[in-house]
Coordinates of C-alpha atoms (C1' of nucleotides) in Angstrom, one line a residue:
Chain A
M1 CA 0.0 0.0 0.1
R2 CA 1.2 3.5 -0.9
L3 CA 0.9 5.9 1.9
S4 CA 0.3 8.8 -0.4
G5 CA -3.0 7.3 -1.3
Y6 CA -3.9 5.6 2.0
F7 CA -6.6 6.9 4.3
M8 CA -4.6 7.1 7.5
P9 CA -5.1 10.4 9.2
T10 CA -2.4 10.6 11.8
M11 CA -2.4 13.3 14.4
K12 CA 0.5 15.0 16.1
E13 CA -1.6 16.1 19.0
T14 CA -3.8 14.0 21.1
P15 CA -7.6 14.7 21.1
A16 CA -8.7 15.8 24.5
E17 CA -11.2 13.0 25.0
A18 CA -8.6 10.2 25.1
E19 CA -7.2 9.3 28.5
I20 CA -5.5 6.0 28.3
V21 CA -2.6 5.1 26.0
S22 CA -4.2 2.7 23.7
H23 CA -7.2 5.0 23.0
R24 CA -4.8 7.9 22.4
L25 CA -2.6 6.0 20.2
M26 CA -5.4 4.5 18.2
L27 CA -6.8 8.0 17.5
R28 CA -3.5 9.4 16.7
A29 CA -2.5 6.6 14.4
G30 CA -5.8 7.1 12.4
M31 CA -7.1 3.6 13.3
I32 CA -10.5 4.6 14.7
R33 CA -12.9 7.6 15.0
Q34 CA -15.4 7.9 17.7
A35 CA -18.9 8.0 16.4
S36 CA -20.6 8.5 19.7
A37 CA -19.8 7.5 23.3
G38 CA -18.4 4.0 23.2
I39 CA -19.1 3.5 19.5
Y40 CA -16.4 3.7 17.0
S41 CA -15.8 3.6 13.3
W42 CA -12.7 1.6 12.1
L43 CA -10.5 3.2 9.6
P44 CA -8.3 1.2 7.2
L45 CA -5.3 0.7 9.6
G46 CA -7.5 -0.2 12.6
F47 CA -9.6 -2.4 10.5
R48 CA -6.7 -4.4 9.3
V49 CA -5.7 -5.1 12.8
L50 CA -9.1 -6.0 13.8
K51 CA -9.3 -8.5 11.0
K52 CA -6.0 -10.0 11.9
I53 CA -7.1 -10.6 15.5
E54 CA -10.4 -12.0 14.3
Q55 CA -8.7 -14.4 12.0
I56 CA -6.3 -15.7 14.7
V57 CA -9.4 -16.2 17.0
R58 CA -11.2 -18.0 14.1
E59 CA -8.4 -20.4 13.3
E60 CA -7.9 -21.4 16.9
Q61 CA -11.7 -22.0 17.3
D62 CA -11.7 -24.1 14.2
R63 CA -8.7 -26.0 15.3
A64 CA -10.4 -26.9 18.6
G65 CA -13.3 -28.3 16.6
A66 CA -15.7 -25.5 16.9
Q67 CA -17.9 -24.5 13.8
E68 CA -18.5 -21.0 12.8
V69 CA -22.1 -19.6 12.3
L70 CA -23.4 -16.1 12.1
M71 CA -26.3 -15.0 14.2
P72 CA -28.0 -11.6 13.7
T73 CA -27.3 -8.5 15.8
I74 CA -31.1 -7.8 16.2
Q75 CA -33.1 -10.4 18.2
S76 CA -36.7 -10.8 19.0
A77 CA -37.5 -10.3 22.6
D78 CA -39.6 -13.4 22.7
L79 CA -36.8 -15.8 23.4
W80 CA -35.5 -13.5 26.1
K81 CA -38.9 -13.5 27.8
E82 CA -38.8 -17.3 27.6
S83 CA -35.5 -17.6 29.3
G84 CA -36.5 -15.0 31.9
R85 CA -33.5 -12.7 31.0
Y86 CA -35.7 -10.1 29.2
D87 CA -36.5 -8.6 32.7
A88 CA -33.4 -9.7 34.4
Y89 CA -30.9 -8.0 32.1
G90 CA -31.7 -4.5 32.9
P91 CA -30.9 -1.2 31.1
E92 CA -27.7 -2.5 29.7
M93 CA -29.7 -4.2 27.0
L94 CA -30.7 -1.8 24.2
R95 CA -34.4 -2.4 23.6
I96 CA -36.1 -1.4 20.3
Q97 CA -39.4 -1.9 18.6
D98 CA -40.0 -2.7 14.9
R99 CA -42.7 -0.9 12.9
H100 CA -45.3 -3.3 14.1
G101 CA -44.5 -2.5 17.7
R102 CA -42.9 -5.8 18.4
D103 CA -40.3 -5.8 21.1
M104 CA -36.8 -6.4 19.6
L105 CA -33.3 -6.0 21.0
Y106 CA -29.8 -5.5 19.9
G107 CA -28.1 -8.6 21.2
P108 CA -25.8 -8.2 24.1
T109 CA -25.0 -11.9 24.0
N110 CA -26.5 -14.9 22.2
E111 CA -27.3 -17.8 24.6
E112 CA -31.0 -17.8 23.9
L113 CA -30.6 -17.6 20.2
I114 CA -28.1 -20.3 19.9
T115 CA -30.1 -22.5 22.2
E116 CA -33.1 -21.9 20.0
I117 CA -31.1 -23.0 16.9
F118 CA -29.8 -26.0 18.6
R119 CA -33.1 -27.3 20.1
S120 CA -34.8 -26.9 16.7
A121 CA -32.3 -29.3 15.1
V122 CA -31.0 -31.7 17.7
R123 CA -32.9 -34.5 19.3
S124 CA -30.4 -37.2 20.2
Y125 CA -27.2 -37.7 22.2
R126 CA -25.8 -39.0 18.9
D127 CA -25.6 -35.4 17.7
L128 CA -23.4 -34.4 20.7
P129 CA -21.0 -32.8 21.4
R130 CA -21.2 -29.6 19.4
M131 CA -19.5 -26.3 19.6
L132 CA -20.9 -23.4 17.6
Y133 CA -19.4 -19.9 17.6
H134 CA -19.8 -16.7 15.8
I135 CA -17.9 -13.4 15.6
Q136 CA -20.5 -10.6 15.7
W137 CA -21.1 -7.1 17.0
K138 CA -22.7 -6.8 20.2
F139 CA -24.2 -3.9 22.0
R140 CA -24.3 -3.3 25.8
D141 CA -25.5 0.1 26.9
E142 CA -22.8 0.5 29.5
V143 CA -23.5 3.2 32.2
R144 CA -20.1 4.6 31.5
P145 CA -18.2 3.6 28.4
R146 CA -14.5 4.4 28.5
F147 CA -11.0 3.4 27.6
G148 CA -11.8 3.7 23.8
V149 CA -12.4 0.3 22.3
M150 CA -11.6 -1.5 25.5
R151 CA -14.8 -0.7 27.1
G152 CA -17.1 0.4 24.3
R153 CA -20.8 -0.1 24.1
E154 CA -20.6 -1.6 20.7
F155 CA -17.9 -4.3 20.4
L156 CA -16.9 -7.2 18.3
M157 CA -17.0 -10.4 20.2
K158 CA -16.4 -14.1 19.5
D159 CA -18.8 -16.1 21.4
N160 CA -18.9 -19.8 21.4
Y161 CA -21.5 -22.2 22.8
S162 CA -20.9 -25.9 23.7
F163 CA -23.6 -28.5 23.9
D164 CA -22.9 -31.8 25.8
L165 CA -25.0 -34.7 27.2
D166 CA -23.7 -34.3 30.8
Y167 CA -21.2 -32.5 33.1
A168 CA -18.3 -34.7 32.1
G169 CA -18.8 -34.0 28.4
A170 CA -19.3 -30.3 29.2
K171 CA -16.0 -30.3 31.1
R172 CA -14.2 -31.7 28.1
S173 CA -15.6 -29.0 25.9
Y174 CA -14.7 -26.4 28.5
N175 CA -11.1 -27.8 28.6
K176 CA -10.9 -27.5 24.8
M177 CA -11.8 -23.9 24.9
F178 CA -9.5 -23.3 27.9
V179 CA -6.5 -24.6 25.8
A180 CA -7.7 -22.9 22.6
Y181 CA -7.7 -19.6 24.6
L182 CA -4.3 -20.0 25.8
R183 CA -3.1 -20.6 22.2
T184 CA -5.2 -17.8 20.8
F185 CA -3.6 -15.2 23.0
A186 CA -0.2 -16.5 22.8
R187 CA -0.3 -16.3 18.9
M188 CA -1.0 -12.6 19.4
G189 CA 2.0 -12.1 21.5
L190 CA 0.1 -11.9 24.7
Q191 CA 0.7 -13.8 27.8
A192 CA -2.9 -14.4 29.1
I193 CA -3.4 -15.9 32.5
P194 CA -6.6 -17.8 33.4
M195 CA -8.0 -16.6 36.7
E196 CA -10.9 -17.8 38.7
A197 CA -13.8 -15.5 38.1
E198 CA -17.2 -14.3 39.1
T199 CA -19.7 -15.6 36.7
G200 CA -21.8 -12.5 36.5
P201 CA -25.2 -12.2 34.9
I202 CA -24.4 -14.9 32.3
G203 CA -24.6 -17.4 35.2
G204 CA -22.8 -20.6 36.0
D205 CA -20.4 -22.2 38.4
L206 CA -17.3 -23.0 36.5
S207 CA -15.6 -20.0 35.1
H208 CA -12.2 -18.5 34.2
E209 CA -11.2 -15.0 33.0
F210 CA -8.2 -14.7 30.8
I211 CA -6.3 -11.8 31.8
I212 CA -3.3 -10.1 30.3
L213 CA -1.0 -8.1 32.5
A214 CA -0.8 -4.4 31.6
D215 CA -0.1 -1.5 33.9
T216 CA -3.0 0.4 32.6
G217 CA -5.4 -2.6 33.1
E218 CA -8.8 -2.1 34.6
S219 CA -8.6 -4.5 37.4
E220 CA -6.2 -5.6 40.1
V221 CA -4.9 -9.1 39.8
F222 CA -2.9 -11.4 42.0
C223 CA -1.0 -14.5 40.6
H224 CA 2.0 -16.8 40.8
R225 CA 5.0 -15.5 38.8
D226 CA 5.4 -18.9 37.1
F227 CA 2.4 -18.1 34.9
V228 CA 4.5 -15.5 33.1
E229 CA 6.9 -18.1 31.8
F230 CA 4.5 -20.7 30.9
D231 CA 4.7 -21.7 27.2
V232 CA 1.6 -23.1 25.4
L233 CA 2.5 -22.9 21.8
G234 CA 5.6 -25.1 22.1
A235 CA 3.7 -28.3 22.6
G236 CA 1.4 -29.5 20.0
I237 CA -2.1 -29.9 21.2
D238 CA -4.3 -32.8 20.4
Y239 CA -7.8 -31.7 21.1
Q240 CA -9.0 -35.3 21.0
S241 CA -6.8 -36.2 23.9
D242 CA -7.6 -35.7 27.6
L243 CA -6.7 -32.1 28.2
E244 CA -7.4 -32.2 31.9
P245 CA -3.7 -32.4 32.9
V246 CA -3.1 -29.3 30.8
V247 CA -5.9 -27.4 32.4
E248 CA -4.8 -28.6 35.8
A249 CA -1.2 -27.3 35.2
W250 CA -2.7 -23.9 34.4
T251 CA -5.1 -23.7 37.3
K252 CA -3.3 -25.2 40.2
L253 CA -1.3 -22.1 40.9
Y254 CA -2.9 -19.0 42.5
A255 CA -4.4 -16.5 40.1
R256 CA -7.4 -14.3 41.0
T257 CA -8.8 -10.9 40.2
D258 CA -9.5 -8.6 43.1
D259 CA -13.1 -9.5 43.6
K260 CA -12.0 -13.1 44.2
H261 CA -8.8 -12.4 45.9
D262 CA -8.1 -14.0 49.3
P263 CA -4.9 -12.4 50.8
A264 CA -4.4 -15.3 53.3
A265 CA -4.6 -18.0 50.7
F266 CA -2.3 -16.0 48.3
E267 CA 0.3 -15.7 51.1
N268 CA -0.1 -19.4 52.0
Q269 CA 0.1 -20.8 48.4
V270 CA 2.6 -18.4 46.8
P271 CA 6.2 -17.8 48.0
E272 CA 6.9 -14.2 48.6
D273 CA 9.4 -13.9 45.6
K274 CA 6.8 -15.4 43.3
R275 CA 3.9 -13.0 44.2
V276 CA 2.7 -11.0 41.3
H277 CA 0.4 -8.1 42.1
R278 CA -0.4 -6.1 39.0
R279 CA -3.1 -4.7 36.9
G280 CA -4.8 -6.7 34.1
I281 CA -7.2 -6.5 31.3
E282 CA -9.8 -9.2 30.7
V283 CA -9.7 -10.3 27.2
G284 CA -11.6 -13.7 27.4
H285 CA -14.1 -15.4 29.7
I286 CA -15.2 -18.9 29.8
F287 CA -18.3 -20.5 31.6
Y288 CA -19.9 -23.6 32.1
F289 CA -23.5 -23.0 33.1
G290 CA -25.1 -26.5 32.9
T291 CA -28.8 -26.3 32.0
K292 CA -29.4 -22.7 32.9
Y293 CA -30.8 -22.0 29.5
S294 CA -31.6 -25.4 28.1
D295 CA -34.1 -26.0 30.9
P296 CA -36.3 -22.9 30.4
L297 CA -35.8 -23.1 26.7
K298 CA -36.5 -26.8 26.5
A299 CA -33.3 -27.8 24.7
L300 CA -33.7 -31.5 25.3
V301 CA -31.9 -34.5 23.8
A302 CA -32.6 -38.3 24.2
T303 CA -30.1 -40.2 26.2
P304 CA -29.0 -43.8 25.1
E305 CA -31.8 -44.9 27.4
G306 CA -34.4 -42.9 25.7
E307 CA -34.8 -40.4 28.4
A308 CA -35.2 -36.7 27.5
V309 CA -32.7 -34.4 29.3
A310 CA -31.6 -30.9 29.0
V311 CA -28.3 -30.3 27.4
H312 CA -25.3 -29.2 29.4
M313 CA -24.0 -25.9 27.9
G314 CA -21.1 -23.6 28.2
S315 CA -20.2 -20.2 26.6
Y316 CA -16.9 -18.9 25.7
G317 CA -16.3 -15.2 24.8
I318 CA -13.4 -13.3 23.4
G319 CA -13.5 -9.5 23.2
V320 CA -12.1 -9.1 19.6
S321 CA -12.3 -5.4 19.4
R322 CA -11.2 -5.0 23.0
L323 CA -8.0 -7.0 22.0
V324 CA -6.9 -4.3 19.7
G325 CA -6.7 -2.0 22.6
A326 CA -5.3 -4.5 24.9
V327 CA -2.4 -5.4 22.6
I328 CA -1.5 -1.8 22.5
E329 CA -1.7 -1.4 26.3
A330 CA 0.6 -4.3 26.5
S331 CA 2.9 -3.2 23.7
H332 CA 3.8 0.4 23.2
D333 CA 6.5 3.0 24.0
E334 CA 6.8 6.8 24.1
A335 CA 6.9 7.0 20.3
G336 CA 3.8 4.9 19.7
I337 CA 2.4 1.4 19.1
V338 CA 4.8 -1.5 18.9
W339 CA 2.8 -4.3 17.0
P340 CA 3.5 -7.9 17.7
E341 CA 4.1 -9.3 14.1
P342 CA 1.0 -11.6 14.0
V343 CA -1.4 -8.7 14.5
A344 CA 0.5 -5.9 12.8
P345 CA -1.5 -4.0 10.1
F346 CA 1.6 -4.3 7.8
R347 CA 4.8 -6.2 8.4
V348 CA 7.1 -3.7 6.8
G349 CA 7.2 0.1 6.5
L350 CA 9.2 1.2 3.5
I351 CA 10.5 4.8 4.0
N352 CA 11.5 6.9 0.9
L353 CA 13.5 9.6 2.5
K354 CA 13.7 11.9 -0.5
T355 CA 11.0 11.4 -3.2
A356 CA 12.6 14.3 -5.2
D357 CA 15.7 12.2 -5.7
A358 CA 15.3 10.1 -8.8
A359 CA 17.7 7.4 -7.8
C360 CA 16.2 7.1 -4.3
T361 CA 12.7 6.8 -5.6
K362 CA 13.7 4.3 -8.2
A363 CA 15.3 2.1 -5.5
C364 CA 12.2 2.4 -3.4
E365 CA 9.7 1.6 -6.2
E366 CA 11.7 -1.5 -7.1
T367 CA 11.9 -2.6 -3.5
Y368 CA 8.3 -2.0 -3.0
A369 CA 7.5 -4.2 -6.0
K370 CA 9.8 -6.9 -4.8
L371 CA 8.4 -7.0 -1.3
R372 CA 4.9 -7.2 -2.7
D373 CA 5.8 -9.9 -5.1
A374 CA 7.2 -11.9 -2.2
G375 CA 3.9 -11.6 -0.5
V376 CA 5.2 -9.2 2.3
E377 CA 2.6 -6.8 3.6
V378 CA 4.3 -3.5 3.1
L379 CA 3.3 0.2 3.6
Y380 CA 5.3 2.4 1.4
D381 CA 5.7 6.0 2.6
D382 CA 6.1 7.7 -0.8
R383 CA 4.8 11.0 0.4
D384 CA 6.6 14.2 -0.2
E385 CA 7.3 14.8 3.5
R386 CA 10.3 15.6 5.6
P387 CA 12.2 12.6 6.9
G388 CA 11.3 13.5 10.5
A389 CA 7.6 13.4 9.8
K390 CA 8.0 10.0 8.2
F391 CA 10.0 8.5 11.0
N392 CA 7.6 9.7 13.5
D393 CA 4.5 8.5 11.7
M394 CA 6.2 5.1 11.2
D395 CA 7.1 4.8 14.9
L396 CA 3.6 5.9 15.9
I397 CA 1.8 3.2 13.8
G398 CA 4.3 0.6 15.0
L399 CA 5.0 -1.7 12.0
P400 CA 7.5 -4.3 13.2
W401 CA 10.1 -3.5 10.4
Q402 CA 11.1 -0.2 9.0
L403 CA 13.2 -0.2 5.8
V404 CA 14.7 3.2 5.3
I405 CA 16.1 4.2 1.9
G406 CA 17.8 7.5 1.3
P407 CA 20.2 9.2 -1.1
R408 CA 23.0 9.3 1.4
G409 CA 22.9 5.6 2.2
L410 CA 22.5 4.6 -1.5
A411 CA 25.6 6.4 -2.3
K412 CA 27.3 4.1 0.1
G413 CA 25.3 1.1 -1.2
V414 CA 23.4 0.6 2.0
V415 CA 19.9 1.0 3.4
E416 CA 18.8 0.9 7.0
L417 CA 16.7 -1.8 8.6
K418 CA 15.1 -0.8 11.9
R419 CA 13.4 -3.1 14.2
R420 CA 10.5 -1.3 16.0
R421 CA 10.5 -3.4 19.0
D422 CA 13.9 -2.4 20.4
A423 CA 14.8 0.3 17.8
E424 CA 17.8 -1.8 16.7
R425 CA 19.1 -0.4 13.4
E426 CA 21.4 -2.1 11.0
E427 CA 23.0 -0.9 7.8
L428 CA 23.1 -3.4 5.1
S429 CA 22.8 -3.8 1.3
L430 CA 19.5 -3.6 -0.2
D431 CA 19.7 -7.1 -1.4
S432 CA 20.5 -8.5 2.1
A433 CA 17.7 -6.3 3.5
L434 CA 15.3 -7.8 1.0
A435 CA 16.5 -11.3 1.8
R436 CA 16.0 -10.7 5.5
L437 CA 12.4 -9.5 5.0
T438 CA 11.3 -12.0 2.6
G439 CA 13.2 -15.0 4.0
Chain B
rC1 C1' -26.8 6.5 38.5
rG2 C1' -24.0 9.9 42.2
rG3 C1' -19.8 13.5 42.1
rA4 C1' -16.6 16.8 38.9
rG5 C1' -15.6 19.2 34.3
rC6 C1' -15.7 20.6 29.2
rG7 C1' -18.2 22.0 24.3
rU8 C1' -14.8 28.4 20.2
rG9 C1' -12.0 26.4 12.1
rG10 C1' -9.7 19.4 11.1
rC11 C1' -6.5 18.9 16.2
rG12 C1' -4.7 21.4 20.8
rC13 C1' -6.1 25.8 23.1
rA14 C1' -6.8 31.5 24.7
rG15 C1' -10.9 34.8 25.0
rU16 C1' -16.1 34.1 29.2
rC17 C1' -15.0 36.5 35.7
rU18 C1' -15.3 42.6 34.0
rG19 C1' -20.7 42.4 27.2
rG20 C1' -18.6 46.2 22.1
rU21 C1' -19.1 41.6 16.7
rA22 C1' -13.2 36.1 17.4
rG23 C1' -7.5 35.0 18.2
rC24 C1' -2.9 31.8 18.8
rG25 C1' 0.0 27.1 17.6
rC26 C1' -0.3 22.9 14.5
rA27 C1' -2.7 21.1 10.1
rC28 C1' -4.6 22.9 4.9
rU29 C1' -3.8 25.8 -0.2
rU30 C1' -0.2 28.5 -3.5
rG31 C1' 4.9 30.0 -4.6
rG32 C1' 10.0 29.6 -3.3
rC33 C1' 14.1 27.8 -0.5
rU34 C1' 14.9 23.0 1.6
rG35 C1' 15.7 17.5 2.7
rG36 C1' 18.6 11.3 7.6
rG37 C1' 13.9 12.5 13.5
rG38 C1' 7.4 16.5 13.0
rG39 C1' 12.0 22.7 8.7
rC40 C1' 12.1 28.2 6.8
rC41 C1' 10.1 32.6 4.2
rA42 C1' 5.9 34.8 1.9
rA43 C1' 0.9 35.0 0.5
rG44 C1' -4.0 32.7 1.3
rG45 C1' -8.7 29.8 2.7
rG46 C1' -11.6 28.1 6.5
rG47 C1' -15.5 29.3 12.5
rU48 C1' -24.2 30.0 12.6
rC49 C1' -18.4 30.3 19.4
rG50 C1' -23.0 22.7 21.0
rC51 C1' -28.6 23.9 20.4
rA52 C1' -33.0 26.8 21.8
rG53 C1' -35.1 30.7 24.3
rG54 C1' -34.3 35.2 27.3
rU55 C1' -31.9 40.0 29.1
rU56 C1' -29.5 44.2 26.4
rC57 C1' -28.6 49.4 21.7
rG58 C1' -25.2 45.3 21.4
rA59 C1' -24.0 38.2 23.7
rA60 C1' -18.6 33.4 22.7
rU61 C1' -19.2 36.4 27.3
rC62 C1' -25.0 37.4 31.6
rC63 C1' -29.8 34.2 32.7
rU64 C1' -33.0 29.7 31.8
rG65 C1' -33.7 25.0 29.6
rC66 C1' -31.9 21.1 26.6
rC67 C1' -28.1 18.1 24.0
rG68 C1' -23.4 16.1 23.5
rC69 C1' -18.7 14.5 25.4
rU70 C1' -14.9 13.4 29.2
rC71 C1' -13.0 12.2 34.0
rC72 C1' -13.7 9.9 39.4
rG73 C1' -16.9 6.2 41.8
rA74 C1' -20.5 2.1 41.7
rC75 C1' -21.2 -1.9 37.5
rC76 C1' -19.4 -5.1 33.2
rA77 C1' -16.9 -9.0 27.2

RNA sequence: CGGAGCGUGGCGCAGUCUGGUAGCGCACUUGGCUGGGGGCCAAGGGGUCGCAGGUUCGAAUCCUGCCGCUCCGACCA
């Protein structure tokens, strides 16, 4: 992509409305624009990141054996009256009426709808287990939206629902999602720690929140330091195998958010030098809630004995749009965003230091073509701007690699390759730089 | 929903107390000089001062109501 024609309105100054760093940087980098409180438009750069994150979530859901569907944003209130949550949910739910005066709502979550879909099609234990998920916009009319996309009213969420015959089956599904979540966040360069959690209005009795550590996080967390070094991607995962040992390994150490925190237990179970007390951001939440919805909504299946029983369900959410902000909270510096490669909007930023210089521009154009031909996602700054403006913009948007080509270096036969993460710069020939970026 | 604050050009702000018809920096346009970390000179364009009503000869400024947004708290993916 050529920056000269790319819609990326960066800002030197920070809009007054943004308080936390991810919000500020997303606005300054031209990733989002606020439409109204807690509701955002995604501009090209931000949208690319959102799509990258969404795709990683999708791949790991599929790998764990879940199947993607797409349910609507607007739901009929009838189902919610049936489950009893139409009255229970409160003003967070955006209630609307269609032209016939029928009660509708903009879905804050989808347990009712998925259960309705399931019950209409499944009758026998032979059709179990199933895991169905979708990635869809939700709306929760928060009292106070804040933190940009981290706590918006409208947000993109992956929610998965599992259906099993009994608790043992449901626990197997729960374990699959537990492991899938660890993999999902690890692939984005995030160390997510599963913590015992309150189940909230969704309900249920087995639940973990996945928290990433970040100084600007919204909640206080307490955990064992060993969590920070756990590696989940190293070992291949067979989702057909018994995952209980993996889940146990990840849950036996102390890890709780402040509302579940027990100082005495913390001090008992965790040696002083292993105690971590930091702030964190919730990026995922998994629940087992048994027959809470299948009972009232009569999602029944026949057992091998021919008895009709309510299915055991779980739900598993990941805040996809929240993750964009969360990654930035976990990965930035004074100059701007520092994208982990898997979620970066582009892998390489190519900087033409002097577009007026024919030789320099020729080298840049050729390099741009070669990188694209090699399948590298590259953003080429071909604007007629001062070098300083280009450097600052490139640091701000945080692409992992910057390839800097200028007349001065070309005269010596070198270009500069800069790694955004640690600002390490290296002068090398254009060919070796290309080899590095395409290899 | 309690508490606090803010709405003045695309962004950041001054002007409001003490009423006299709107200003600064950045950005933008044109020309020139420039060119390795947000340059310089010159000339320009752009604002119903959130909305509505009121007071006044005269309102960004005073009064009333409304709307929007932000921050702290309680609450949540």
